[in-house]
XYZ file of C-alpha atoms in Angstrom:
120
model
C -34.746 -57.664 61.351
C -31.940 -55.459 62.588
C -28.543 -56.239 61.135
C -25.160 -55.527 62.683
C -22.008 -54.547 60.844
C -18.717 -54.800 62.670
C -15.379 -53.230 61.896
C -12.016 -53.022 63.554
C -10.046 -55.860 64.980
C -6.823 -57.200 63.535
C -3.386 -57.883 64.929
C -1.838 -56.073 67.875
C 1.170 -56.690 70.098
C 0.746 -57.458 73.764
C 0.184 -54.164 75.529
C -1.226 -52.593 72.397
C -4.673 -51.289 71.579
C -7.480 -51.976 69.148
C -10.932 -50.503 68.673
C -13.988 -52.402 67.534
C -17.070 -50.748 66.082
C -20.537 -52.096 65.479
C -23.425 -50.325 63.777
C -27.004 -51.522 63.809
C -29.398 -50.978 60.918
C -32.119 -50.021 63.353
C -32.717 -49.066 66.926
C -31.840 -51.542 69.627
C -31.774 -51.445 73.383
C -28.733 -53.346 74.594
C -25.594 -53.709 72.516
C -22.623 -55.690 73.652
C -19.548 -57.694 72.769
C -18.840 -61.375 73.185
C -15.847 -63.412 72.096
C -15.123 -66.975 71.166
C -12.078 -69.129 70.621
C -12.230 -72.444 68.777
C -13.562 -75.245 70.912
C -14.908 -72.946 73.594
C -18.253 -71.352 74.279
C -18.920 -67.765 73.365
C -18.199 -65.620 76.402
C -19.386 -62.261 77.570
C -16.940 -59.356 77.301
C -18.855 -56.107 77.785
C -22.306 -54.699 77.289
C -24.089 -51.377 77.253
C -27.699 -51.366 78.346
C -28.567 -48.395 76.188
C -28.730 -45.543 78.630
C -26.589 -43.742 81.104
C -23.857 -45.732 82.718
C -25.515 -49.110 82.396
C -22.346 -50.943 81.434
C -20.963 -54.272 82.511
C -17.622 -55.944 81.935
C -16.048 -59.352 82.223
C -13.789 -59.204 85.249
C -10.630 -59.919 83.272
C -11.144 -56.901 80.985
C -12.135 -54.348 83.603
C -9.786 -51.384 83.532
C -8.497 -52.352 80.087
C -11.582 -52.339 77.869
C -14.146 -49.574 77.569
C -17.526 -49.914 75.914
C -19.279 -46.828 74.643
C -22.460 -46.097 72.782
C -23.632 -43.549 70.228
C -27.386 -43.939 70.167
C -27.768 -41.372 67.382
C -25.721 -43.667 65.160
C -27.069 -46.945 66.599
C -23.464 -47.845 67.254
C -21.401 -49.384 69.986
C -17.637 -49.346 70.355
C -15.124 -51.387 72.301
C -11.816 -49.716 73.035
C -9.343 -52.401 74.022
C -6.131 -51.293 75.707
C -3.316 -53.218 77.360
C -4.159 -56.208 75.236
C -3.003 -59.647 76.319
C -2.480 -62.785 74.242
C -5.440 -64.351 76.061
C -7.670 -61.682 74.506
C -7.168 -63.386 71.150
C -10.553 -64.496 69.842
C -13.270 -63.759 67.350
C -15.264 -60.865 68.742
C -18.983 -60.666 68.075
C -21.275 -57.702 68.422
C -24.717 -58.512 69.810
C -27.902 -56.512 70.152
C -31.439 -56.910 71.329
C -33.625 -56.803 74.384
C -31.885 -59.270 76.681
C -33.375 -60.120 80.024
C -29.873 -60.949 81.182
C -27.257 -58.609 79.772
C -24.334 -61.011 80.197
C -25.954 -64.041 78.580
C -25.339 -64.630 74.882
C -28.518 -66.686 74.561
C -30.605 -63.639 75.491
C -29.443 -61.557 72.527
C -31.440 -61.590 69.304
C -29.061 -60.282 66.674
C -25.399 -60.994 66.017
C -22.688 -59.524 63.855
C -20.475 -61.617 61.603
C -17.534 -61.544 63.981
C -14.118 -59.946 63.699
C -10.802 -61.560 64.535
C -8.612 -60.042 67.213
C -5.125 -61.495 67.518
C -2.686 -60.370 70.192
C 0.895 -61.443 69.754
C 3.166 -62.079 72.705
């Protein structure tokens, strides 16, 4: 079973930047990021299908967040710029062979989550 280790996150002011990293213990196809706030469902943020420019973003993060992949390191990164207070959530790295890249239920493996807090 592949395991995911996340790093990054923390506290940033509105308009600031943070970078999340996630490394898998083995090879995966798709790797992405989801986020969750208490009392709400886990929502899609961004995903990388594993090759080329196969990337997708939640509409509200387009132009602010960038997902990138280093297949040699089995890693995925999420550069978050122009952060907003509404970006505050626990961010989860996900990996697997999803039939639907934007659906959390289609991912097989999850990281432990990392808190991102954006102050206003």
